[in-house]
Each structure stands twice: as C-alpha cells, then as structure tokens.
CSV table of C-alpha atoms (C1' of nucleotides) in Angstrom, one decimal:
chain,number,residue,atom,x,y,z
A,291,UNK,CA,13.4,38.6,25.8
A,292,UNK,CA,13.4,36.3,22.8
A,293,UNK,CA,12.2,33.8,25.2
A,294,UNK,CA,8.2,33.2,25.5
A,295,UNK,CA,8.9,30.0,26.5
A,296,UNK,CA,11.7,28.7,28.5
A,297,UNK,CA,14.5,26.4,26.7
A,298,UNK,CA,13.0,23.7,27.9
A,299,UNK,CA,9.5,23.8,26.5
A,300,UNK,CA,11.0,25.2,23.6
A,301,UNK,CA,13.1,21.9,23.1
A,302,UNK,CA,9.6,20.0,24.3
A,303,UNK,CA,7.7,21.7,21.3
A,304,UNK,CA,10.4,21.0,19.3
A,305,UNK,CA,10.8,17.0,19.6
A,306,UNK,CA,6.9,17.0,19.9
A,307,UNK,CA,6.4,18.5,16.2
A,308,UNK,CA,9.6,16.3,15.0
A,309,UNK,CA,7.9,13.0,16.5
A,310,UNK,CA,4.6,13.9,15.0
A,311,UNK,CA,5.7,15.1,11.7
A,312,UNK,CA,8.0,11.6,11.0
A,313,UNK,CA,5.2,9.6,12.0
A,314,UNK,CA,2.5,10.9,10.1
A,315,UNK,CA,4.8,11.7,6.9
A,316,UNK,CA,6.3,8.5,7.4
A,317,UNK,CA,2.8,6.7,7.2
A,318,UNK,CA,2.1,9.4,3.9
A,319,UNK,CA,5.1,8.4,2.2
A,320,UNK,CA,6.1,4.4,3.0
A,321,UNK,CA,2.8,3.5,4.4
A,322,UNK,CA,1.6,3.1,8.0
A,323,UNK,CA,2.9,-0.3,8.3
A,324,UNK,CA,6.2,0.9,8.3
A,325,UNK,CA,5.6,4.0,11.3
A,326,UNK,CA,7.2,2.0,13.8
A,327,UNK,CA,8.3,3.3,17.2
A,328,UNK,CA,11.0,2.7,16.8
A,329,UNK,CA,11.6,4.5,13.4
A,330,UNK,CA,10.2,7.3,14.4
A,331,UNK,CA,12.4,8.2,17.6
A,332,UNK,CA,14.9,7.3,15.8
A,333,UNK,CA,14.1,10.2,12.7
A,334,UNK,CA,13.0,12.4,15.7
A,335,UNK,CA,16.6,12.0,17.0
A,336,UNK,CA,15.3,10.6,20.3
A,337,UNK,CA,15.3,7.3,22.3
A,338,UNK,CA,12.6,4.8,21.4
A,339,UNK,CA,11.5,5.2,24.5
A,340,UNK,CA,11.2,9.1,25.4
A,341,UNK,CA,8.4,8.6,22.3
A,342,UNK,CA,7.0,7.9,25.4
A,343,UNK,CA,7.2,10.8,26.5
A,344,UNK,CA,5.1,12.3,24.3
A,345,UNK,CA,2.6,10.3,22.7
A,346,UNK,CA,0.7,7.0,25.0
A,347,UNK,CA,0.2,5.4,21.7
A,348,UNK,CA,2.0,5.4,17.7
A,349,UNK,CA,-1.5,6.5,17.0
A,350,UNK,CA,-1.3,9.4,18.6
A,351,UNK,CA,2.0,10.5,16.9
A,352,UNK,CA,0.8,10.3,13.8
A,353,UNK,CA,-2.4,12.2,14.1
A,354,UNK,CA,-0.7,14.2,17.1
A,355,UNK,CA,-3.7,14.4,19.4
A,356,UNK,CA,-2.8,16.2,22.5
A,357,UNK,CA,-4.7,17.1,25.3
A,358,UNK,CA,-7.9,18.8,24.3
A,359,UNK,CA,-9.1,21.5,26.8
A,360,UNK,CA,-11.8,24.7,26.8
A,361,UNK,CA,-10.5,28.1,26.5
A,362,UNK,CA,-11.9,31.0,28.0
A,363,UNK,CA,-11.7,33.0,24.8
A,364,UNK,CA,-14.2,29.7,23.0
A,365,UNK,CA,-16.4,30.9,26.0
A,366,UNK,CA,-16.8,34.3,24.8
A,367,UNK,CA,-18.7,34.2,21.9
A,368,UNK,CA,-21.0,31.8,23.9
A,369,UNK,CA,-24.3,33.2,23.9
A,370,UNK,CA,-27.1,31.0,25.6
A,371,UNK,CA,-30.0,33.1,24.7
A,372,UNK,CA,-28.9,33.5,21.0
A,373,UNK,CA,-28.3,30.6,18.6
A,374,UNK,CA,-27.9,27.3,21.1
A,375,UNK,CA,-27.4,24.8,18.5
A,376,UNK,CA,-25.1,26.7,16.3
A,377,UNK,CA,-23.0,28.1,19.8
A,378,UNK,CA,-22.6,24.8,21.0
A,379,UNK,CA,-21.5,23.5,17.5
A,380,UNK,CA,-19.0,26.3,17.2
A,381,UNK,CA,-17.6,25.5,20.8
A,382,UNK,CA,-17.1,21.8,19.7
A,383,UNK,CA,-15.4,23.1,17.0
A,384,UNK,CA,-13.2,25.2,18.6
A,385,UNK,CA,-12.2,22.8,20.9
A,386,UNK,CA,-11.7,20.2,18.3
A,387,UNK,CA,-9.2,22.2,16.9
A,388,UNK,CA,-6.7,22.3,20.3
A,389,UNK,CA,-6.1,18.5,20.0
A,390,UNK,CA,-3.9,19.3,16.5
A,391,UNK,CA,-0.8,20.9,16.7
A,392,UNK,CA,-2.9,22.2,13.9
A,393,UNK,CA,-1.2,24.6,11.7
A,394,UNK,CA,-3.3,24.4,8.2
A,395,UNK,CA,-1.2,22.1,6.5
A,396,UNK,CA,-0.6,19.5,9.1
A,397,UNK,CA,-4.8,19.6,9.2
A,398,UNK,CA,-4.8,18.4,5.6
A,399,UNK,CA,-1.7,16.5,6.2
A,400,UNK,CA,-3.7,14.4,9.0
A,401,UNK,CA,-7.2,14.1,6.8
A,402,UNK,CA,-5.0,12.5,4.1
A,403,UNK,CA,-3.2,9.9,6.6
A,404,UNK,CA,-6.8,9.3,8.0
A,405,UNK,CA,-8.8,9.1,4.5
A,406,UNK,CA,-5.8,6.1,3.4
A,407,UNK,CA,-6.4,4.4,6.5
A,408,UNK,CA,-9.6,4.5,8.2
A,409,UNK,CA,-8.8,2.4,11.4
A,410,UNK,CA,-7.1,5.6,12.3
A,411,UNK,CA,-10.7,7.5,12.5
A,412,UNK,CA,-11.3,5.5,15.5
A,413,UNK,CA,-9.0,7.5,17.7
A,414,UNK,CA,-10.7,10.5,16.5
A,415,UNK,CA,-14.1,9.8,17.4
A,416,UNK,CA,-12.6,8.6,20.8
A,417,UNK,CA,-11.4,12.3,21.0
A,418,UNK,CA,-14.4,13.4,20.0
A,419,UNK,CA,-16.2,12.0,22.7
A,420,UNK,CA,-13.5,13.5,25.1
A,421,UNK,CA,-14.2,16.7,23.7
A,422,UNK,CA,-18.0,16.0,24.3
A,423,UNK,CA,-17.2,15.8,27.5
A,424,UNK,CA,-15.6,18.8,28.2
A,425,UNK,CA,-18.2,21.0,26.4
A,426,UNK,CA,-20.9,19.3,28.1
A,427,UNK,CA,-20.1,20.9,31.6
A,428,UNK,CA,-19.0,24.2,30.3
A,429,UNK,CA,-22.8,24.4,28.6
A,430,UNK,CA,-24.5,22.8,31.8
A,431,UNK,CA,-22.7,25.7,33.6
A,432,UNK,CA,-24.2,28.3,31.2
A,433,UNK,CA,-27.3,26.7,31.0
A,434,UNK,CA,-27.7,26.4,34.7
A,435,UNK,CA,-27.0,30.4,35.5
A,436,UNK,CA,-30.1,30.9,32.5
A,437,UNK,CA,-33.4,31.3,33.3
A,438,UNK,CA,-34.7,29.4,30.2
A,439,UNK,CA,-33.0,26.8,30.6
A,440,UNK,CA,-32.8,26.4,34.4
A,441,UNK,CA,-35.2,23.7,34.6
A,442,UNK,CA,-34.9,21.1,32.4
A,443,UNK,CA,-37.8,19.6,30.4
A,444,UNK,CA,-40.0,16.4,32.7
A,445,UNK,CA,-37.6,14.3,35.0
A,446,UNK,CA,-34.3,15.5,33.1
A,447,UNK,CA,-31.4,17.3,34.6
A,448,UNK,CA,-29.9,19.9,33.3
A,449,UNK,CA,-26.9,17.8,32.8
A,450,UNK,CA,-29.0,15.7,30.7
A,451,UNK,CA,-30.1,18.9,28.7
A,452,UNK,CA,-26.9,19.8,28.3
A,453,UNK,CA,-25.3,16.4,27.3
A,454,UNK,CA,-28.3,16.0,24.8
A,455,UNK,CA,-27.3,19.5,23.2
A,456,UNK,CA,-24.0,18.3,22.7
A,457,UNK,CA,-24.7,15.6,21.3
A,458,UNK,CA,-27.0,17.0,18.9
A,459,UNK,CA,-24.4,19.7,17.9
A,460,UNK,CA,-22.1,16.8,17.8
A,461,UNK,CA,-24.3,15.4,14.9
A,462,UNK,CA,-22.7,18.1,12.5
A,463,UNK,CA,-19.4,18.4,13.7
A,464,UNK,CA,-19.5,14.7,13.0
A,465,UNK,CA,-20.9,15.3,9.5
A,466,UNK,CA,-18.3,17.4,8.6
A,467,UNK,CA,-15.1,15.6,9.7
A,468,UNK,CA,-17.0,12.2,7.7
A,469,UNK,CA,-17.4,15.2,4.5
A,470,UNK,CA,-13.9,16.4,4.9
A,471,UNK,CA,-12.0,13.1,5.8
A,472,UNK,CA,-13.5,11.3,2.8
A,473,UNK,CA,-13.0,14.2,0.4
A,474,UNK,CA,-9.4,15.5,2.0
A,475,UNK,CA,-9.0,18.5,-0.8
A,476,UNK,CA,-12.4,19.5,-0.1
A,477,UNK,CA,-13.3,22.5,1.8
A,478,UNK,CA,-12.3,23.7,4.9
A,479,UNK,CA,-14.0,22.0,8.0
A,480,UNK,CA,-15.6,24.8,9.3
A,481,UNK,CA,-17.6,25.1,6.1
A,482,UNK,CA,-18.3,22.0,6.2
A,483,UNK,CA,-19.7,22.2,9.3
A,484,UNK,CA,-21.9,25.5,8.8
A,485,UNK,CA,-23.1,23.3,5.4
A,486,UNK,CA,-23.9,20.3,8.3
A,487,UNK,CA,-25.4,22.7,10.3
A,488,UNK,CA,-27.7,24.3,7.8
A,489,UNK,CA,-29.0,20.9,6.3
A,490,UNK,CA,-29.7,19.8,10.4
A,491,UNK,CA,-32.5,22.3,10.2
A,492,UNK,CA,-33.9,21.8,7.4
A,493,UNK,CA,-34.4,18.1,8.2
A,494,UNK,CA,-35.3,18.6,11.5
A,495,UNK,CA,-38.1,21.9,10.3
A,496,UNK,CA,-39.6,19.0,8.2
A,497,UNK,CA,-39.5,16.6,10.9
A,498,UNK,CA,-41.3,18.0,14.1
B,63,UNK,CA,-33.9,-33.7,14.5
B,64,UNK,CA,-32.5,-32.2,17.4
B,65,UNK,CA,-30.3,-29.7,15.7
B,66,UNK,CA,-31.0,-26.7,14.3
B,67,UNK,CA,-27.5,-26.4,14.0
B,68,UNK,CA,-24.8,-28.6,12.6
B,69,UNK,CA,-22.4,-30.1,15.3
B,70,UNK,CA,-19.8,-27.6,14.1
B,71,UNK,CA,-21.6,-24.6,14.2
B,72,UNK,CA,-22.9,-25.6,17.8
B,73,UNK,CA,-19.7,-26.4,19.1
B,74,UNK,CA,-18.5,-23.1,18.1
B,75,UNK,CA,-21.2,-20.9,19.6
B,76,UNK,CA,-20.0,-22.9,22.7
B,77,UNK,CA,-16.5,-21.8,22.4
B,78,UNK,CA,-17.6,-18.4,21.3
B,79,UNK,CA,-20.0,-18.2,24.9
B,80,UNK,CA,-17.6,-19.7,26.8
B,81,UNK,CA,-14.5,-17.4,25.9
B,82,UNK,CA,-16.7,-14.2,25.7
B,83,UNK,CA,-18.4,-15.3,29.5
B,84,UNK,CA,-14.6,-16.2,30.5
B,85,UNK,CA,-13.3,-12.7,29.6
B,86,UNK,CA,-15.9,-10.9,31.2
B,87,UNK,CA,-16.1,-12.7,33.9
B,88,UNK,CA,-12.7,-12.7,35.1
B,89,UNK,CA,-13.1,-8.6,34.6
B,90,UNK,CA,-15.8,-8.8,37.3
B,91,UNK,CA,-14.1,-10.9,40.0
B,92,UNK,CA,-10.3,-10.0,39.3
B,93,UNK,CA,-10.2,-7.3,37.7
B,94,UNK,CA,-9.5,-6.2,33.7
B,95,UNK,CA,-5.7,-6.6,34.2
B,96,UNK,CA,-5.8,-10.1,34.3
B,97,UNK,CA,-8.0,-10.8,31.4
B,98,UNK,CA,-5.1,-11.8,29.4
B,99,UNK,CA,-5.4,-13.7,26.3
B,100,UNK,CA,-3.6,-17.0,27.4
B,101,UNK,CA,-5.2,-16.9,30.7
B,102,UNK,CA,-9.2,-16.5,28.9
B,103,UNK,CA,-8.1,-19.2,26.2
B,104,UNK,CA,-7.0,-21.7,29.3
B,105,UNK,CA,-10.0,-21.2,30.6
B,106,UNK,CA,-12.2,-21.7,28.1
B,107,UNK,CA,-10.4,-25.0,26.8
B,108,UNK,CA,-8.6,-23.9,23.5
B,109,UNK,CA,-5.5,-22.7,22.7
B,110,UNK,CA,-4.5,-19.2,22.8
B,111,UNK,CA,-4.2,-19.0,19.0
B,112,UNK,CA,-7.5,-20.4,18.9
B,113,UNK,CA,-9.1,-17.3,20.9
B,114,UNK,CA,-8.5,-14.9,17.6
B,115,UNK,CA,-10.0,-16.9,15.5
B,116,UNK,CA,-13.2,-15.6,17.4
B,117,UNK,CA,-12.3,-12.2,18.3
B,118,UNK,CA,-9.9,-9.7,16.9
B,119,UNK,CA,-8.9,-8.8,20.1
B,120,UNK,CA,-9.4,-8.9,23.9
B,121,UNK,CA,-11.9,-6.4,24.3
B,122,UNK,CA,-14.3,-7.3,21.5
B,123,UNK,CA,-14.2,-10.9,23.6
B,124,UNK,CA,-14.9,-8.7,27.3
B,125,UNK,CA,-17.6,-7.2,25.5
B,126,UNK,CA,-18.9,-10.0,23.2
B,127,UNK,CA,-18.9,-8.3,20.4
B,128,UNK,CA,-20.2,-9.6,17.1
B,129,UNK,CA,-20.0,-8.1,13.5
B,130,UNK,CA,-23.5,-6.1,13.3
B,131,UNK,CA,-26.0,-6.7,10.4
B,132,UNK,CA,-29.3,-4.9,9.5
B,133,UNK,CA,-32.0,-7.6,9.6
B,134,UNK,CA,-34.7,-7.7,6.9
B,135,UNK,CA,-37.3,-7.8,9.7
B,136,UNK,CA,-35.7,-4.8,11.5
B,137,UNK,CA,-36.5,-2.6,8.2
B,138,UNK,CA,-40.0,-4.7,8.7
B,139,UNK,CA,-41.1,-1.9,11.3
B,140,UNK,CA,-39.4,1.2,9.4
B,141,UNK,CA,-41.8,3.9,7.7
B,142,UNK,CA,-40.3,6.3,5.9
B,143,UNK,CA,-43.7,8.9,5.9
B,144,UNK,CA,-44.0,7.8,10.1
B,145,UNK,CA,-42.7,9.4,12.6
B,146,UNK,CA,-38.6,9.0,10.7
B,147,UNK,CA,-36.6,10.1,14.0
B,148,UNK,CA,-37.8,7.3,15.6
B,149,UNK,CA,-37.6,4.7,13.3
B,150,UNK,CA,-34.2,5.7,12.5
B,151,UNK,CA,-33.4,5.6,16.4
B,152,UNK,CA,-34.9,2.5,16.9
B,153,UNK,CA,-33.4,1.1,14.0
B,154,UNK,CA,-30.1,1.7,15.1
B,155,UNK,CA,-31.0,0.1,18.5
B,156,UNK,CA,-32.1,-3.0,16.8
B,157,UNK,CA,-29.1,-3.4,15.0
B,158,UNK,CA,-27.0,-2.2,18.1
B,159,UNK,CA,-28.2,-5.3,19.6
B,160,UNK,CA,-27.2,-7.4,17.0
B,161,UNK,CA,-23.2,-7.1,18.2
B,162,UNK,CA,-24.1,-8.7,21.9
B,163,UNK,CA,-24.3,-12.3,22.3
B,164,UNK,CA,-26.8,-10.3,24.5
B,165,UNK,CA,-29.4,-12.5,26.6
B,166,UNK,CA,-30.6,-9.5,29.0
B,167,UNK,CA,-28.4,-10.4,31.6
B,168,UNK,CA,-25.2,-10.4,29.5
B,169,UNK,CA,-25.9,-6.8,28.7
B,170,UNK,CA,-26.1,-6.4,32.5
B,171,UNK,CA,-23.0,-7.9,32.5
B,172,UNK,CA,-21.2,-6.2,29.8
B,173,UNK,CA,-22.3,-2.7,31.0
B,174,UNK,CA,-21.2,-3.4,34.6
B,175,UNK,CA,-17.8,-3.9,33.2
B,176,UNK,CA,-17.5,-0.5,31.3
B,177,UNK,CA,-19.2,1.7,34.5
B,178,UNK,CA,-15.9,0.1,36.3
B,179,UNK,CA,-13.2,0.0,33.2
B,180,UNK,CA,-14.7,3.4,30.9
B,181,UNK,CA,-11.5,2.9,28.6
B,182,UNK,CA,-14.3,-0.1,27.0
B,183,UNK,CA,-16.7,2.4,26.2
B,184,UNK,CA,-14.3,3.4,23.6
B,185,UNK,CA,-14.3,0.3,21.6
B,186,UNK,CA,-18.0,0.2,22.1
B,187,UNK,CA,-18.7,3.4,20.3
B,188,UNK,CA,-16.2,2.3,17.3
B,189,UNK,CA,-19.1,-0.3,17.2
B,190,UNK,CA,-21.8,2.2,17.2
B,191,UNK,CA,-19.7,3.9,13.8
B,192,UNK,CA,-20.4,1.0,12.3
B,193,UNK,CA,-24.2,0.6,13.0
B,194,UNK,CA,-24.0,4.0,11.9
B,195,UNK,CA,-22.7,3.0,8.4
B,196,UNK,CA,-24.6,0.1,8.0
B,197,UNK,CA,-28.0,1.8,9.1
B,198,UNK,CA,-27.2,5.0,6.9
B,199,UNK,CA,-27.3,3.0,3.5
B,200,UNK,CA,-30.3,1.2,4.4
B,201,UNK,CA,-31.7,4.0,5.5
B,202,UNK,CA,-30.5,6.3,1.7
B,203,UNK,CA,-32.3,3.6,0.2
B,204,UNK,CA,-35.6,4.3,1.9
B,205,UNK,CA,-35.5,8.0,1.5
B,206,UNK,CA,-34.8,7.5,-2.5
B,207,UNK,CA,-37.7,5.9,-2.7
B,208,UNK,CA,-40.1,8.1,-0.9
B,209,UNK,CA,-41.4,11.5,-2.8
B,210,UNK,CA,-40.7,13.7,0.1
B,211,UNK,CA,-37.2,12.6,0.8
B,212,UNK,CA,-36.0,11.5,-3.1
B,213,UNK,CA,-34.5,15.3,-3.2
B,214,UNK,CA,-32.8,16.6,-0.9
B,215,UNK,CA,-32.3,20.8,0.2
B,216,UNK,CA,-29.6,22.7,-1.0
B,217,UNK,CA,-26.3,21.1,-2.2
B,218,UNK,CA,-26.7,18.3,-0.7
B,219,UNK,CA,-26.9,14.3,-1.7
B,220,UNK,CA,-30.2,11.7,-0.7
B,221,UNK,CA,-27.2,10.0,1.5
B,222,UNK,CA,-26.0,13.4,3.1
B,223,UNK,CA,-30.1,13.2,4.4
B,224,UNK,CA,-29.4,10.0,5.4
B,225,UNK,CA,-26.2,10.7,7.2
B,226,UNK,CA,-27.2,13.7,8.7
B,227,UNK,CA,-30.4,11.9,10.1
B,228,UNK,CA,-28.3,8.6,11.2
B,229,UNK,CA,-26.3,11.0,13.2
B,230,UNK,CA,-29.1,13.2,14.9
B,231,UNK,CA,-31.0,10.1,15.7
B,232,UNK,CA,-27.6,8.6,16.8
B,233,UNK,CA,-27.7,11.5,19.8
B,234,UNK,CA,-30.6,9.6,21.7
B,235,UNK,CA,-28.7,6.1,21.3
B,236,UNK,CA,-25.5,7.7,22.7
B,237,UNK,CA,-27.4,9.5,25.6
B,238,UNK,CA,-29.2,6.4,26.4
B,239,UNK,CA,-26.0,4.5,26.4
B,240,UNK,CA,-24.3,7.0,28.2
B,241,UNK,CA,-26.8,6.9,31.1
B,242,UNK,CA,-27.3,3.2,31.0
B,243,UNK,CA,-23.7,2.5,31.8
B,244,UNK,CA,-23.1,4.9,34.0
B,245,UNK,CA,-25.6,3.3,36.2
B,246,UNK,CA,-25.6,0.2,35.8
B,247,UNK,CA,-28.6,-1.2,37.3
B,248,UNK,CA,-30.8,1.1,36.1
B,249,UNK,CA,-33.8,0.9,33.3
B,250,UNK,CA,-33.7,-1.0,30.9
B,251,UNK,CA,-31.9,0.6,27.2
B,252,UNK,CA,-35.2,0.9,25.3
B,253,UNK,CA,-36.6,3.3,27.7
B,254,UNK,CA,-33.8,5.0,28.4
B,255,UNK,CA,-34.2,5.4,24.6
B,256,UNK,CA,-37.7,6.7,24.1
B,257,UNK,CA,-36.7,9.3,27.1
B,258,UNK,CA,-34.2,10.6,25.2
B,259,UNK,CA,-35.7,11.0,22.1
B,260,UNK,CA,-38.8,12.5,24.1
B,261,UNK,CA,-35.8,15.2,25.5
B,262,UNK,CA,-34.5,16.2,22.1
B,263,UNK,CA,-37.6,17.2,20.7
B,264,UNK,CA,-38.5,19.2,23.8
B,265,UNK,CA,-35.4,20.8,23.4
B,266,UNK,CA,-35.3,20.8,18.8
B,267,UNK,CA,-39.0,22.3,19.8
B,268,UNK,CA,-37.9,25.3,21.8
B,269,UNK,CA,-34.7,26.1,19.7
B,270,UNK,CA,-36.3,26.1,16.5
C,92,DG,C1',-18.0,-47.6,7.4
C,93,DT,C1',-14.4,-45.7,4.1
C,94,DG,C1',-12.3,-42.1,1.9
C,95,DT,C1',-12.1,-37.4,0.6
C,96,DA,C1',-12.7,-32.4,0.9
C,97,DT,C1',-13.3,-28.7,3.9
C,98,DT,C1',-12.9,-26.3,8.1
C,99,DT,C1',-10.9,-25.6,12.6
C,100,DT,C1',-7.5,-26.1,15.9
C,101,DT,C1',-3.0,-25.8,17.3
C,102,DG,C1',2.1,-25.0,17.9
C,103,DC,C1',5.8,-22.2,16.8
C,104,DA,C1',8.4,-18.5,16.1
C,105,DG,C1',8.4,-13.8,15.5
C,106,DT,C1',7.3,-8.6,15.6
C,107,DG,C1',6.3,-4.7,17.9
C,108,DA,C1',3.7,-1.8,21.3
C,109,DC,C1',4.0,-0.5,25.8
C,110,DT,C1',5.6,-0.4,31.0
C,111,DG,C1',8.3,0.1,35.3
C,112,DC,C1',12.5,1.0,37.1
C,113,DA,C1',16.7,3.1,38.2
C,114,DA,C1',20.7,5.5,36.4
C,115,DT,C1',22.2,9.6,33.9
C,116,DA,C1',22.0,13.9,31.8
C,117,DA,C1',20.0,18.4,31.0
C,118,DT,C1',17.9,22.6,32.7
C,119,DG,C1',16.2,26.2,36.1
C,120,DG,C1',17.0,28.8,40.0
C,121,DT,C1',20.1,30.6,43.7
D,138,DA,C1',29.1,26.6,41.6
D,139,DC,C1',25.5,24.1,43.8
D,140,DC,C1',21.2,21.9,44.4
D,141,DA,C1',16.4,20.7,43.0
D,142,DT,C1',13.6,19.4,39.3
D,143,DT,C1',12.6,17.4,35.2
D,144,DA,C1',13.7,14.9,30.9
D,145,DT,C1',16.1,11.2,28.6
D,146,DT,C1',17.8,6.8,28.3
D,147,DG,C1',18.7,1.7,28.6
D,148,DC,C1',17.2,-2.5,30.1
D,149,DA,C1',14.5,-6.2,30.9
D,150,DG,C1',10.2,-7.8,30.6
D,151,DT,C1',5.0,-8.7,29.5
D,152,DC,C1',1.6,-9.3,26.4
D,153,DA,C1',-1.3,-8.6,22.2
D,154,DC,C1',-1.4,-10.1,17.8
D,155,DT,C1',0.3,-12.4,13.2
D,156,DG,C1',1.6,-15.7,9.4
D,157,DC,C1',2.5,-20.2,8.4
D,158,DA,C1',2.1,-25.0,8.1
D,159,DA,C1',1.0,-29.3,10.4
D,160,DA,C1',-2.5,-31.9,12.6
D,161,DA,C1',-7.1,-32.8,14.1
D,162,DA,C1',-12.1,-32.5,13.7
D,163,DT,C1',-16.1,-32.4,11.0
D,164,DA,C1',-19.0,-32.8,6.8
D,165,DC,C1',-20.2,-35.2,2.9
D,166,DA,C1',-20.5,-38.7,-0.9
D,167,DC,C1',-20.5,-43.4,-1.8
DNA sequence: GTGTATTTTTGCAGTGACTGCAATAATGGT
DNA sequence: ACCATTATTGCAGTCACTGCAAAAATACAC
C-alpha cells in the first residue's frame, strides 16, 4: 500500500509542481517576460493547453495559487472567548498558507519572484480577499453560537462583526506579507505577523 | 474667456467621459461580455488604438478609473493629535475618490456594475493598494513630525506606524465598500463609512 | 495667417493569453 | 477484457494589448 494517492492524482501533483516550478523559476532565472505558456508546458512536458488544466491564468503558475479552503484542524485552536484578534489572525494565516503548494523554499522562492515584480502582488491580495471570505463565515459561525458576541453592537449583524474582525486581523497579516515580500531573506511570515500583531496594539492602546 | 481649459485638454476629458460612460454602459444593458475594446472605441468615435491611450485596460475604462493623488487640501483637514483613525480613514476616502470620474451618479453606476460582475471588485481593491501607498507616506510624514508619534514602540520604524495605521483604518473603507456594493442602492459611502468606523471601536473597545 | 514644435490619433502588424469543441488517450473499476 | 470516467491534446478562433512610424490636430511664436 505504497499508494496514498491513486496513480492518477499522483501524476496530477506531479505535472502541477512541474508547471509551477518552470514558471516561477523560469521568471527567477530569464525574467518574467519570458514565462510564456507556452514555454512552460512545454518544460513541464505537457501540451500548451492542459496548462489549462491547472492553472486559469500564467499568474497563477508562477505563484501556484490553488484553491484556498478552511480546515477543521485551523478550527481547533479557535478560541472565541480567548484572544479574538490574535485567533482570527492566526486563522488567516493558516489559511493563507493552503493556497501555496508551500514547502519552505518554494515560499521564499515565490517572495523573491513577487519582490522583482510587484504587479504580481496583485493576485495575492486578490487571494487574500478570497481567504477573507472564507474566514469571515467560519468566525460569524463561532461568533453566532457565543453569548458575547451574539448580538452585535447598534444596527450591525453579526456578519458585519465578523467581516469587520477579519478585516482588522487582516490589517497584520497584510503587514507582514508587505514586511516579508519587500525584505524576501527576512524572517519567517509568521513572525512577522506576531511583530504586526503586537505593534496593532500598541497603536490602537494609544488610540481609543 | 470661456475656457478653463485649453481646447485639447477639453476635448480629451470628452473622450475620456465618453469611452468610460460607453464601457459601463454597455455592461448595464448587454452585459460585460460585450464590452470589448473595438466595440467601446466605435462607440465613442476613436480608434481602438486610441482607447489605451486613456486606459491601460478595459476594466479601468468600465470602472473609470483614474491614477489617484493625495490633494493638498485633503491633508487640509488631517490632525495628527485629533481623533488619527479617522483622519486616516477619511483620508483614504478622499483620495479613493480621486480615481472616479465620479459625479454621484457615476459611482451609482460603477458600483451597480461590480454587485452584477464581482470579478471588478478585484481591480478595484488593486486601486485601494495604491491609495494605500500614497496615503501611508503622507501620512509617515505627519507622524515624524508630531512628538507623540516621532518614535515609534518596539522595533519598529515611524513608517511601520504609518503602515500599520493605513491598514487598520483601511478595514472601515473595505467594510464600507464591501457593503456599498453589495447593495447597490443603499447609503451613501461616507456613512457607510462613519458606521464602520463606529463598529470597530465597539469591537477594539471590548477586545482590548 | 504662416510656419514650426508638440501632442494626439491612427493604422498596421504582431504576440500571446485564453476558450470551446471534439477526438484521443490514459486510468479506474469490474 | 470491457466499459465508464477523466485527462490530454490539437485546432481554430477571439480578443486584449504593444511597438512603431505616419498622419492629423493643436498650441505657440511671429
């Protein structure tokens, strides 16, 4: 039983990680002028057009974005009556981290490809926000089933709560992908983002 | 003495309106599939090459979209020993506006056509990166200036401050934009604005 | 006005991303 | 070995977007 996956998904991983890893060391190496589709199924070993397949856009490939999605095991450590703010961040986070094929090296790998060329940080964000998304109805769920947050503040839903929460938490996970993406040997992201999270506080202890 | 403007710079406002009001337009009434480029140019009396020497691409002309600039009079209003979430906030809204051709019922406009095509909202918040940027150095060189704010906690830089604040105060322009578009005809931006900056601090209150 | 410098428009020809479709091949299950 | 499902491929086509150089429009000085 060698087999956790089938042949098939096994071959799918495969021309998924070759795709991704011509594209974005193609774009390292020669520049991203030269990552065209065409170059890269062909490196991959594939047809122009099963890149297709794979990624909707040559953007894609080279930061290989997949799907993001929420994990019951970034749901435990979830704790609604503990630290909100730094819960919520942490979720983000975690879920941040699905989109990459993400072993440790293709992380820096990507940071460099998006630090040379910043028109590339767009389709991050644009994740981002998908990731917002997805966050923000796992924490209205929680918030919903607590009894401090049940009813949201004057004529808000908790929806709105909970999209607000995100978006606040979003503040630092945006600080620290701006910190490590502009610094790419810096620091790992999650420090970053504790760093982000700490200097929200004090700012905000100052400010209400 | 008619003219503010020189014939030139009237006639291309003209063409400017009319392509933007074109692109939208035909979004409303046939759909964003047949906004093409040759079709919105036809329409607006120039030639297709013509239409990208006043936007970079189709969307930015669906959307009207305009570089953004911080204004000396917006940073008229801004006090750095006020109340700084706000100012921050609505100095990003100011400058937000900045990218619409945006009489009021443009915006109507505009909006109506990202609550029915979402994939816009994308290129919208690429904009909002940008106020970000621009907002986040004015904003640096306020807080080097002030004796509360000229050193910042921790580790960090006067720009991290600034970076960290652009961000937080970022969270009520995206929740306001977010619940703007996603119904249309409701209040107006501003207010949407204020109630969402009235949210977070009911929420920053209880969680810190 | 006339002439000249500058800016804008335009046509052309090309590249390359992306799509739908239908045929073919590969894989999984029986 | 057979069939159902899914993946790959080629093809043909649409459309966004670009660089370049010629032509037209505008500004400006005289």
């Amino acid at each position: 039983m060698s087999q956790l996956l089938s042949l098939r998904d096994r071959k799918r991983a495969e021309t998924w990680a070759a795709l991704h890893l011509s594209a974005s060391g193609t774009a390292l190496d020669k520049g991203l002028e030269c990552v065209t589709v065409d170059a890269v199924a062909a490196d991959a070993g594939v047809s122009p057009r099963t890149f297709f397949n794979y990624f909707a856009s040559k953007e894609d490939a080279v930061l290989g974005l997949q799907e993001p999605f929420v994990d019951e095991s970034m749901l435990a450590e979830f704790d609604v009556d503990g630290d909100l703010l730094a819960s919520v961040s942490h979720l983000m986070h975690a879920v941040t981290r699905t989109i990459h094929g993400s072993a440790d090296e293709d992380g820096n790998r990507c940071r460099e490809v998006i630090c040379r060329y910043p028109q590339l940080m767009h389709r991050r964000f644009q994740y981002i926000v998908k990731v917002e998304q997805l966050v923000t109805d796992a924490v209205a769920e929680r918030l919903a089933q607590s009894s401090r947050w049940a009813t949201a503040p004057a004529g808000n839903t908790v929806d709105d709560v909970a999209k607000m929460l995100v978006l606040v938490a979003g503040a630092s996970l945006r600080f620290a992908i701006q910190k490590t993406t502009s610094h790419p040997t810096r620091e790992s992201q999650s420090e970053a983002l504790d760093q982000g999270m700490e200097l929200m506080r004090n700012i905000l202890k100052e400010l209400l």
